[in-house]
Tab-separated table of N, CA and C in Angstrom:
chain	number	residue	atom	x	y	z
Z	1	MET	N	81.402	-9.604	-46.192
Z	1	MET	CA	81.834	-8.922	-47.399
Z	1	MET	C	82.769	-7.779	-47.018
Z	2	ASP	N	84.003	-8.100	-46.674
Z	2	ASP	CA	84.944	-7.077	-46.265
Z	2	ASP	C	85.732	-6.499	-47.433
Z	3	GLU	N	85.831	-7.213	-48.551
Z	3	GLU	CA	86.528	-6.693	-49.711
Z	3	GLU	C	85.678	-5.587	-50.340
Z	4	PRO	N	86.332	-4.631	-51.031
Z	4	PRO	CA	85.560	-3.556	-51.656
Z	4	PRO	C	84.560	-4.120	-52.665
Z	5	ILE	N	83.365	-3.610	-52.608
Z	5	ILE	CA	82.336	-3.989	-53.572
Z	5	ILE	C	82.172	-2.821	-54.518
Z	6	LEU	N	82.270	-3.092	-55.799
Z	6	LEU	CA	82.134	-2.050	-56.799
Z	6	LEU	C	80.799	-2.205	-57.514
Z	7	PRO	N	80.236	-1.101	-57.994
Z	7	PRO	CA	78.969	-1.188	-58.708
Z	7	PRO	C	79.120	-1.973	-60.003
Z	8	GLN	N	78.050	-2.617	-60.399
Z	8	GLN	CA	78.032	-3.260	-61.699
Z	8	GLN	C	77.837	-2.176	-62.745
Z	9	HIS	N	78.438	-2.372	-63.889
Z	9	HIS	CA	78.296	-1.396	-64.967
Z	9	HIS	C	77.294	-1.915	-65.984
Z	10	PRO	N	76.597	-1.005	-66.653
Z	10	PRO	CA	75.606	-1.446	-67.633
Z	10	PRO	C	76.269	-2.145	-68.809
Z	11	THR	N	75.511	-3.020	-69.430
Z	11	THR	CA	75.964	-3.671	-70.649
Z	11	THR	C	75.977	-2.638	-71.766
Z	12	ASP	N	76.983	-2.678	-72.601
Z	12	ASP	CA	77.082	-1.752	-73.723
Z	12	ASP	C	75.809	-1.825	-74.563
Z	13	ASP	N	75.285	-0.676	-74.952
Z	13	ASP	CA	74.017	-0.656	-75.681
Z	13	ASP	C	74.123	-1.193	-77.103
Z	14	ARG	N	75.323	-1.500	-77.566
Z	14	ARG	CA	75.486	-2.093	-78.894
Z	14	ARG	C	75.434	-3.617	-78.857
Z	15	VAL	N	75.399	-4.198	-77.662
Z	15	VAL	CA	75.345	-5.651	-77.532
Z	15	VAL	C	73.963	-6.136	-77.951
Z	16	GLU	N	73.935	-7.177	-78.766
Z	16	GLU	CA	72.649	-7.746	-79.182
Z	16	GLU	C	72.119	-8.634	-78.059
Z	17	ILE	N	70.921	-8.341	-77.611
Z	17	ILE	CA	70.299	-9.085	-76.522
Z	17	ILE	C	69.135	-9.867	-77.103
Z	18	ASP	N	69.216	-11.191	-76.990
Z	18	ASP	CA	68.177	-12.019	-77.603
Z	18	ASP	C	67.368	-12.800	-76.579
Z	19	SER	N	67.462	-12.424	-75.322
Z	19	SER	CA	66.714	-13.101	-74.264
Z	19	SER	C	65.667	-12.156	-73.695
Z	20	VAL	N	64.485	-12.685	-73.430
Z	20	VAL	CA	63.434	-11.862	-72.823
Z	20	VAL	C	63.627	-11.753	-71.316
Z	21	GLU	N	64.622	-12.418	-70.765
Z	21	GLU	CA	64.854	-12.396	-69.319
Z	21	GLU	C	65.647	-11.178	-68.858
Z	22	TRP	N	66.245	-10.442	-69.771
Z	22	TRP	CA	67.018	-9.260	-69.402
Z	22	TRP	C	66.096	-8.188	-68.854
Z	23	LEU	N	66.587	-7.450	-67.856
Z	23	LEU	CA	65.868	-6.296	-67.326
Z	23	LEU	C	66.636	-5.031	-67.700
Z	24	PHE	N	65.897	-3.993	-68.016
Z	24	PHE	CA	66.482	-2.717	-68.404
Z	24	PHE	C	66.057	-1.655	-67.399
Z	25	ALA	N	67.021	-0.849	-66.963
Z	25	ALA	CA	66.752	0.207	-65.985
Z	25	ALA	C	67.334	1.519	-66.502
Z	26	PRO	N	66.794	2.640	-66.046
Z	26	PRO	CA	67.337	3.936	-66.471
Z	26	PRO	C	68.780	4.122	-66.007
Z	27	ASP	N	69.506	4.925	-66.748
Z	27	ASP	CA	70.853	5.335	-66.359
Z	27	ASP	C	70.696	6.644	-65.592
Z	28	TRP	N	70.587	6.547	-64.272
Z	28	TRP	CA	70.305	7.709	-63.437
Z	28	TRP	C	71.503	8.633	-63.367
Z	29	PRO	N	71.286	9.946	-63.509
Z	29	PRO	CA	72.388	10.886	-63.302
Z	29	PRO	C	72.649	11.012	-61.806
Z	30	GLY	N	73.873	11.222	-61.459
Z	30	GLY	CA	74.192	11.400	-60.045
Z	30	GLY	C	75.442	10.646	-59.659
Z	31	ARG	N	75.586	10.446	-58.385
Z	31	ARG	CA	76.789	9.833	-57.818
Z	31	ARG	C	76.524	8.368	-57.507
Z	32	ARG	N	77.237	7.476	-58.169
Z	32	ARG	CA	77.073	6.040	-57.973
Z	32	ARG	C	77.675	5.652	-56.635
Z	33	LEU	N	76.907	4.907	-55.841
Z	33	LEU	CA	77.342	4.533	-54.497
Z	33	LEU	C	77.037	3.081	-54.193
Z	34	ILE	N	77.842	2.512	-53.324
Z	34	ILE	CA	77.527	1.254	-52.661
Z	34	ILE	C	77.232	1.630	-51.216
Z	35	ALA	N	76.092	1.183	-50.714
Z	35	ALA	CA	75.694	1.494	-49.335
Z	35	ALA	C	75.646	0.207	-48.530
Z	36	ARG	N	76.474	0.135	-47.493
Z	36	ARG	CA	76.431	-0.992	-46.558
Z	36	ARG	C	75.699	-0.521	-45.316
Z	37	VAL	N	74.594	-1.164	-45.022
Z	37	VAL	CA	73.765	-0.777	-43.884
Z	37	VAL	C	73.770	-1.922	-42.885
Z	38	VAL	N	74.171	-1.628	-41.649
Z	38	VAL	CA	74.174	-2.619	-40.573
Z	38	VAL	C	73.490	-1.983	-39.370
Z	39	ALA	N	72.345	-2.527	-39.004
Z	39	ALA	CA	71.575	-2.031	-37.852
Z	39	ALA	C	71.363	-0.519	-37.914
Z	40	GLY	N	71.056	-0.015	-39.107
Z	40	GLY	CA	70.795	1.406	-39.279
Z	40	GLY	C	72.026	2.262	-39.466
Z	41	ASP	N	73.218	1.688	-39.271
Z	41	ASP	CA	74.479	2.394	-39.462
Z	41	ASP	C	74.888	2.220	-40.924
Z	42	VAL	N	75.241	3.298	-41.608
Z	42	VAL	CA	75.489	3.250	-43.050
Z	42	VAL	C	76.922	3.646	-43.367
Z	43	ARG	N	77.555	2.835	-44.215
Z	43	ARG	CA	78.882	3.156	-44.750
Z	43	ARG	C	78.753	3.226	-46.265
Z	44	LEU	N	79.109	4.375	-46.831
Z	44	LEU	CA	79.017	4.589	-48.269
Z	44	LEU	C	80.395	4.527	-48.908
Z	45	THR	N	80.463	3.924	-50.099
Z	45	THR	CA	81.676	3.953	-50.910
Z	45	THR	C	81.279	4.361	-52.323
Z	46	ASP	N	82.262	4.885	-53.063
Z	46	ASP	CA	81.971	5.345	-54.419
Z	46	ASP	C	82.260	4.252	-55.444
Z	47	ALA	N	82.209	4.620	-56.719
Z	47	ALA	CA	82.373	3.651	-57.803
Z	47	ALA	C	83.760	3.028	-57.843
Z	48	THR	N	84.733	3.625	-57.134
Z	48	THR	CA	86.081	3.056	-57.087
Z	48	THR	C	86.334	2.292	-55.793
Z	49	GLY	N	85.363	2.303	-54.888
Z	49	GLY	CA	85.517	1.633	-53.600
Z	49	GLY	C	86.014	2.541	-52.490
Z	50	ALA	N	86.243	3.826	-52.807
Z	50	ALA	CA	86.730	4.781	-51.802
Z	50	ALA	C	85.591	5.211	-50.875
Z	51	PRO	N	85.882	5.411	-49.594
Z	51	PRO	CA	84.845	5.860	-48.653
Z	51	PRO	C	84.263	7.215	-49.066
Z	52	VAL	N	82.968	7.361	-48.855
Z	52	VAL	CA	82.264	8.622	-49.125
Z	52	VAL	C	81.777	9.152	-47.787
Z	53	GLU	N	82.292	10.303	-47.401
Z	53	GLU	CA	81.926	10.868	-46.103
Z	53	GLU	C	81.218	12.211	-46.221
Z	54	ASP	N	81.038	12.697	-47.451
Z	54	ASP	CA	80.435	14.017	-47.633
Z	54	ASP	C	78.941	13.955	-47.961
Z	55	LEU	N	78.310	12.815	-47.720
Z	55	LEU	CA	76.875	12.678	-47.976
Z	55	LEU	C	76.136	12.172	-46.736
Z	56	PRO	N	76.220	12.905	-45.626
Z	56	PRO	CA	75.532	12.438	-44.419
Z	56	PRO	C	74.023	12.333	-44.603
Z	57	GLU	N	73.460	13.162	-45.487
Z	57	GLU	CA	72.019	13.105	-45.751
Z	57	GLU	C	71.641	11.757	-46.371
Z	58	ALA	N	72.442	11.293	-47.326
Z	58	ALA	CA	72.176	9.995	-47.958
Z	58	ALA	C	72.256	8.882	-46.921
Z	59	ALA	N	73.290	8.911	-46.097
Z	59	ALA	CA	73.455	7.878	-45.070
Z	59	ALA	C	72.291	7.898	-44.085
Z	60	ARG	N	71.876	9.072	-43.688
Z	60	ARG	CA	70.769	9.189	-42.728
Z	60	ARG	C	69.472	8.595	-43.300
Z	61	HIS	N	69.146	8.947	-44.531
Z	61	HIS	CA	67.914	8.438	-45.142
Z	61	HIS	C	67.970	6.923	-45.348
Z	62	LEU	N	69.114	6.421	-45.781
Z	62	LEU	CA	69.235	4.971	-45.986
Z	62	LEU	C	69.156	4.218	-44.669
Z	63	GLY	N	69.766	4.752	-43.635
Z	63	GLY	CA	69.705	4.105	-42.323
Z	63	GLY	C	68.282	3.937	-41.835
Z	64	ARG	N	67.430	4.878	-42.188
Z	64	ARG	CA	66.017	4.809	-41.786
Z	64	ARG	C	65.174	3.949	-42.723
Z	65	SER	N	65.644	3.717	-43.936
Z	65	SER	CA	64.819	3.075	-44.960
Z	65	SER	C	65.060	1.586	-45.140
Z	66	VAL	N	66.215	1.088	-44.711
Z	66	VAL	CA	66.533	-0.333	-44.914
Z	66	VAL	C	65.916	-1.155	-43.793
Z	67	ARG	N	65.115	-2.136	-44.177
Z	67	ARG	CA	64.399	-3.001	-43.234
Z	67	ARG	C	65.049	-4.383	-43.184
Z	68	ALA	N	66.292	-4.415	-42.711
Z	68	ALA	CA	67.036	-5.668	-42.564
Z	68	ALA	C	68.133	-5.428	-41.537
Z	69	ALA	N	68.609	-6.508	-40.921
Z	69	ALA	CA	69.721	-6.377	-39.977
Z	69	ALA	C	70.949	-5.823	-40.690
Z	70	SER	N	71.192	-6.309	-41.913
Z	70	SER	CA	72.270	-5.764	-42.732
Z	70	SER	C	71.925	-5.955	-44.201
Z	71	ALA	N	72.384	-5.021	-45.009
Z	71	ALA	CA	72.148	-5.088	-46.452
Z	71	ALA	C	73.188	-4.231	-47.158
Z	72	THR	N	73.563	-4.647	-48.360
Z	72	THR	CA	74.454	-3.866	-49.205
Z	72	THR	C	73.712	-3.564	-50.494
Z	73	LEU	N	73.565	-2.270	-50.791
Z	73	LEU	CA	72.809	-1.819	-51.952
Z	73	LEU	C	73.709	-1.094	-52.936
Z	74	ASP	N	73.412	-1.249	-54.207
Z	74	ASP	CA	74.079	-0.550	-55.296
Z	74	ASP	C	73.071	0.465	-55.827
Z	75	GLY	N	73.462	1.741	-55.883
Z	75	GLY	CA	72.518	2.744	-56.356
Z	75	GLY	C	73.179	4.063	-56.689
Z	76	VAL	N	72.339	5.072	-56.874
Z	76	VAL	CA	72.787	6.404	-57.267
Z	76	VAL	C	72.160	7.436	-56.341
Z	77	TRP	N	72.979	8.348	-55.818
Z	77	TRP	CA	72.467	9.508	-55.085
Z	77	TRP	C	72.231	10.569	-56.144
Z	78	THR	N	70.986	10.869	-56.395
Z	78	THR	CA	70.617	11.723	-57.510
Z	78	THR	C	69.768	12.884	-57.027
Z	79	ALA	N	69.632	13.878	-57.853
Z	79	ALA	CA	68.801	15.035	-57.520
Z	79	ALA	C	67.877	15.321	-58.691
Z	80	ARG	N	66.687	15.728	-58.362
Z	80	ARG	CA	65.703	16.070	-59.382
Z	80	ARG	C	65.186	17.469	-59.073
Z	81	LEU	N	65.228	18.317	-60.064
Z	81	LEU	CA	64.689	19.655	-59.864
Z	81	LEU	C	63.171	19.584	-59.922
Z	82	LEU	N	62.538	20.140	-58.917
Z	82	LEU	CA	61.085	20.087	-58.836
Z	82	LEU	C	60.421	21.303	-59.462
Z	83	ALA	N	61.189	22.340	-59.691
Z	83	ALA	CA	60.620	23.538	-60.306
Z	83	ALA	C	61.422	23.841	-61.570
Z	84	GLU	N	61.671	25.086	-61.834
Z	84	GLU	CA	62.407	25.465	-63.031
Z	84	GLU	C	63.849	24.974	-62.953
Z	85	ALA	N	64.393	24.638	-64.107
Z	85	ALA	CA	65.788	24.201	-64.164
Z	85	ALA	C	66.683	25.288	-63.584
Z	86	GLY	N	67.628	24.894	-62.787
Z	86	GLY	CA	68.562	25.827	-62.190
Z	86	GLY	C	68.134	26.379	-60.845
Z	87	ASP	N	66.929	26.092	-60.405
Z	87	ASP	CA	66.447	26.568	-59.105
Z	87	ASP	C	66.852	25.549	-58.052
Z	88	GLU	N	68.095	25.668	-57.555
Z	88	GLU	CA	68.634	24.661	-56.645
Z	88	GLU	C	67.888	24.583	-55.328
Z	89	GLY	N	67.141	25.600	-54.978
Z	89	GLY	CA	66.359	25.564	-53.753
Z	89	GLY	C	65.256	24.526	-53.803
Z	90	ASN	N	64.904	24.092	-55.005
Z	90	ASN	CA	63.839	23.104	-55.160
Z	90	ASN	C	64.373	21.725	-55.538
Z	91	GLU	N	65.643	21.496	-55.278
Z	91	GLU	CA	66.245	20.209	-55.595
Z	91	GLU	C	65.864	19.188	-54.528
Z	92	ARG	N	65.487	18.000	-54.946
Z	92	ARG	CA	65.157	16.943	-53.996
Z	92	ARG	C	66.102	15.774	-54.268
Z	93	ASN	N	66.883	15.405	-53.266
Z	93	ASN	CA	67.837	14.307	-53.399
Z	93	ASN	C	67.197	12.991	-52.994
Z	94	ALA	N	67.644	11.921	-53.656
Z	94	ALA	CA	67.161	10.587	-53.310
Z	94	ALA	C	68.220	9.557	-53.668
Z	95	PHE	N	68.268	8.478	-52.893
Z	95	PHE	CA	69.082	7.321	-53.246
Z	95	PHE	C	68.182	6.408	-54.061
Z	96	VAL	N	68.562	6.166	-55.309
Z	96	VAL	CA	67.802	5.280	-56.183
Z	96	VAL	C	68.554	3.954	-56.230
Z	97	ALA	N	67.997	2.946	-55.569
Z	97	ALA	CA	68.647	1.636	-55.473
Z	97	ALA	C	68.382	0.829	-56.735
Z	98	MET	N	69.440	0.226	-57.266
Z	98	MET	CA	69.314	-0.582	-58.473
Z	98	MET	C	69.504	-2.067	-58.211
Z	99	ASP	N	70.221	-2.400	-57.131
Z	99	ASP	CA	70.521	-3.812	-56.897
Z	99	ASP	C	70.774	-4.037	-55.408
Z	100	LEU	N	70.504	-5.250	-54.975
Z	100	LEU	CA	70.785	-5.694	-53.608
Z	100	LEU	C	71.884	-6.739	-53.703
Z	101	LEU	N	73.047	-6.449	-53.120
Z	101	LEU	CA	74.222	-7.302	-53.272
Z	101	LEU	C	74.439	-8.249	-52.106
Z	102	GLU	N	73.911	-7.890	-50.933
Z	102	GLU	CA	74.082	-8.704	-49.723
Z	102	GLU	C	72.879	-8.465	-48.838
Z	103	LEU	N	72.432	-9.513	-48.176
Z	103	LEU	CA	71.306	-9.388	-47.253
Z	103	LEU	C	71.573	-10.243	-46.027
Z	104	ASP	N	71.566	-9.608	-44.863
Z	104	ASP	CA	71.778	-10.283	-43.583
Z	104	ASP	C	72.995	-11.201	-43.600
Z	105	GLY	N	74.095	-10.682	-44.153
Z	105	GLY	CA	75.359	-11.410	-44.164
Z	105	GLY	C	75.530	-12.403	-45.295
Z	106	GLU	N	74.512	-12.587	-46.123
Z	106	GLU	CA	74.586	-13.547	-47.231
Z	106	GLU	C	74.815	-12.821	-48.552
Z	107	PRO	N	75.925	-13.118	-49.255
Z	107	PRO	CA	76.143	-12.520	-50.572
Z	107	PRO	C	75.059	-12.986	-51.546
Z	108	LEU	N	74.627	-12.087	-52.421
Z	108	LEU	CA	73.555	-12.410	-53.368
Z	108	LEU	C	74.005	-12.373	-54.819
Z	109	LEU	N	75.294	-12.220	-55.061
Z	109	LEU	CA	75.760	-12.061	-56.435
Z	109	LEU	C	75.487	-13.278	-57.310
Z	110	ASP	N	75.314	-14.453	-56.716
Z	110	ASP	CA	74.991	-15.644	-57.501
Z	110	ASP	C	73.490	-15.841	-57.666
Z	111	VAL	N	72.699	-14.982	-57.049
Z	111	VAL	CA	71.238	-15.049	-57.150
Z	111	VAL	C	70.825	-14.289	-58.408
Z	112	PRO	N	69.886	-14.818	-59.194
Z	112	PRO	CA	69.449	-14.105	-60.403
Z	112	PRO	C	68.988	-12.678	-60.087
Z	113	PHE	N	69.265	-11.777	-61.029
Z	113	PHE	CA	68.971	-10.354	-60.842
Z	113	PHE	C	67.504	-10.101	-60.510
Z	114	GLN	N	66.588	-10.799	-61.165
Z	114	GLN	CA	65.161	-10.601	-60.879
Z	114	GLN	C	64.835	-10.916	-59.424
Z	115	GLU	N	65.435	-11.958	-58.886
Z	115	GLU	CA	65.190	-12.324	-57.486
Z	115	GLU	C	65.809	-11.292	-56.544
Z	116	ARG	N	67.004	-10.809	-56.888
Z	116	ARG	CA	67.623	-9.763	-56.062
Z	116	ARG	C	66.752	-8.510	-56.043
Z	117	ARG	N	66.155	-8.171	-57.164
Z	117	ARG	CA	65.272	-6.995	-57.214
Z	117	ARG	C	64.024	-7.212	-56.363
Z	118	ARG	N	63.486	-8.419	-56.383
Z	118	ARG	CA	62.319	-8.717	-55.544
Z	118	ARG	C	62.690	-8.538	-54.071
Z	119	LEU	N	63.853	-9.042	-53.693
Z	119	LEU	CA	64.325	-8.873	-52.317
Z	119	LEU	C	64.563	-7.397	-51.997
Z	120	LEU	N	65.156	-6.671	-52.939
Z	120	LEU	CA	65.404	-5.244	-52.747
Z	120	LEU	C	64.105	-4.501	-52.460
Z	121	GLU	N	63.064	-4.813	-53.210
Z	121	GLU	CA	61.768	-4.154	-53.005
Z	121	GLU	C	61.194	-4.443	-51.623
Z	122	SER	N	61.526	-5.604	-51.062
Z	122	SER	CA	61.013	-5.928	-49.729
Z	122	SER	C	61.884	-5.342	-48.614
Z	123	VAL	N	63.137	-5.031	-48.921
Z	123	VAL	CA	64.080	-4.540	-47.914
Z	123	VAL	C	64.097	-3.015	-47.822
Z	124	LEU	N	63.919	-2.338	-48.943
Z	124	LEU	CA	64.001	-0.877	-48.954
Z	124	LEU	C	62.602	-0.280	-48.851
Z	125	GLU	N	62.362	0.407	-47.753
Z	125	GLU	CA	61.089	1.109	-47.586
Z	125	GLU	C	61.182	2.415	-48.368
Z	126	GLU	N	60.437	2.477	-49.458
Z	126	GLU	CA	60.521	3.644	-50.325
Z	126	GLU	C	59.866	4.864	-49.692
Z	127	GLY	N	60.470	5.991	-49.958
Z	127	GLY	CA	59.964	7.269	-49.477
Z	127	GLY	C	60.530	8.372	-50.347
Z	128	MET	N	60.438	9.587	-49.866
Z	128	MET	CA	60.885	10.745	-50.636
Z	128	MET	C	62.377	10.675	-50.971
Z	129	HIS	N	63.189	10.045	-50.109
Z	129	HIS	CA	64.641	10.054	-50.295
Z	129	HIS	C	65.248	8.676	-50.526
Z	130	ALA	N	64.433	7.669	-50.707
Z	130	ALA	CA	64.925	6.313	-50.995
Z	130	ALA	C	63.937	5.648	-51.942
Z	131	ARG	N	64.429	5.200	-53.075
Z	131	ARG	CA	63.583	4.608	-54.112
Z	131	ARG	C	64.257	3.380	-54.705
Z	132	VAL	N	63.430	2.486	-55.242
Z	132	VAL	CA	63.934	1.375	-56.042
Z	132	VAL	C	63.760	1.784	-57.499
Z	133	SER	N	64.828	1.677	-58.273
Z	133	SER	CA	64.762	2.045	-59.684
Z	133	SER	C	63.794	1.132	-60.420
Z	134	PRO	N	62.990	1.679	-61.323
Z	134	PRO	CA	62.165	0.803	-62.144
Z	134	PRO	C	63.050	-0.002	-63.089
Z	135	ALA	N	62.575	-1.152	-63.479
Z	135	ALA	CA	63.263	-1.990	-64.461
Z	135	ALA	C	62.196	-2.727	-65.251
Z	136	VAL	N	62.419	-2.874	-66.541
Z	136	VAL	CA	61.435	-3.522	-67.405
Z	136	VAL	C	62.117	-4.541	-68.301
Z	137	LYS	N	61.314	-5.496	-68.783
Z	137	LYS	CA	61.789	-6.454	-69.780
Z	137	LYS	C	61.524	-5.888	-71.169
Z	138	GLN	N	62.059	-6.573	-72.173
Z	138	GLN	CA	61.798	-6.181	-73.553
Z	138	GLN	C	60.327	-6.399	-73.874
Z	139	PRO	N	59.756	-5.674	-74.795
Z	139	PRO	CA	60.359	-4.596	-75.580
Z	139	PRO	C	60.384	-3.305	-74.779
Z	140	VAL	N	61.451	-2.547	-74.947
Z	140	VAL	CA	61.604	-1.312	-74.183
Z	140	VAL	C	61.468	-0.067	-75.047
Z	141	CYS	N	61.247	-0.238	-76.330
Z	141	CYS	CA	61.195	0.919	-77.234
Z	141	CYS	C	60.188	1.964	-76.774
Z	142	GLY	N	58.982	1.556	-76.399
Z	142	GLY	CA	57.969	2.508	-75.954
Z	142	GLY	C	58.372	3.215	-74.687
Z	143	TRP	N	59.031	2.503	-73.802
Z	143	TRP	CA	59.468	3.077	-72.534
Z	143	TRP	C	60.554	4.117	-72.763
Z	144	LEU	N	61.400	3.853	-73.751
Z	144	LEU	CA	62.510	4.754	-74.035
Z	144	LEU	C	62.121	5.877	-74.986
Z	145	GLY	N	60.922	5.791	-75.558
Z	145	GLY	CA	60.478	6.823	-76.481
Z	145	GLY	C	61.142	6.731	-77.841
Z	146	VAL	N	61.557	5.522	-78.242
Z	146	VAL	CA	62.175	5.347	-79.570
Z	146	VAL	C	61.350	4.424	-80.429
């Protein structure tokens, strides 16, 4: 996968969805990234495909968390305040993975999303700085608080 890989964008919320097979995930605030991990070495690109070199912390955590010879993940580098809003000293950063696009040299874009998520859960060792985003099927009203 040498061509730039761009993140998938969410389906417009006005689209009528009539299948129970759709999965819904939160729209995480933060910086959208594609992470290519090869033998613990991480290359990050942004939503336009441009290299990201100012997040060595994200690369370091992902290099330790991916349990595969190579993998390409789509996710968000996000921060959550653990104390009062605005107290940046208590900010905790994490890469929240939403999709697995490649595994051990094999592209997965033709694999159903549910299967890619199952693989993602087995490849990413979750910890304080690396997480798999939750995703749910319909009905989502209770989950969204509407």
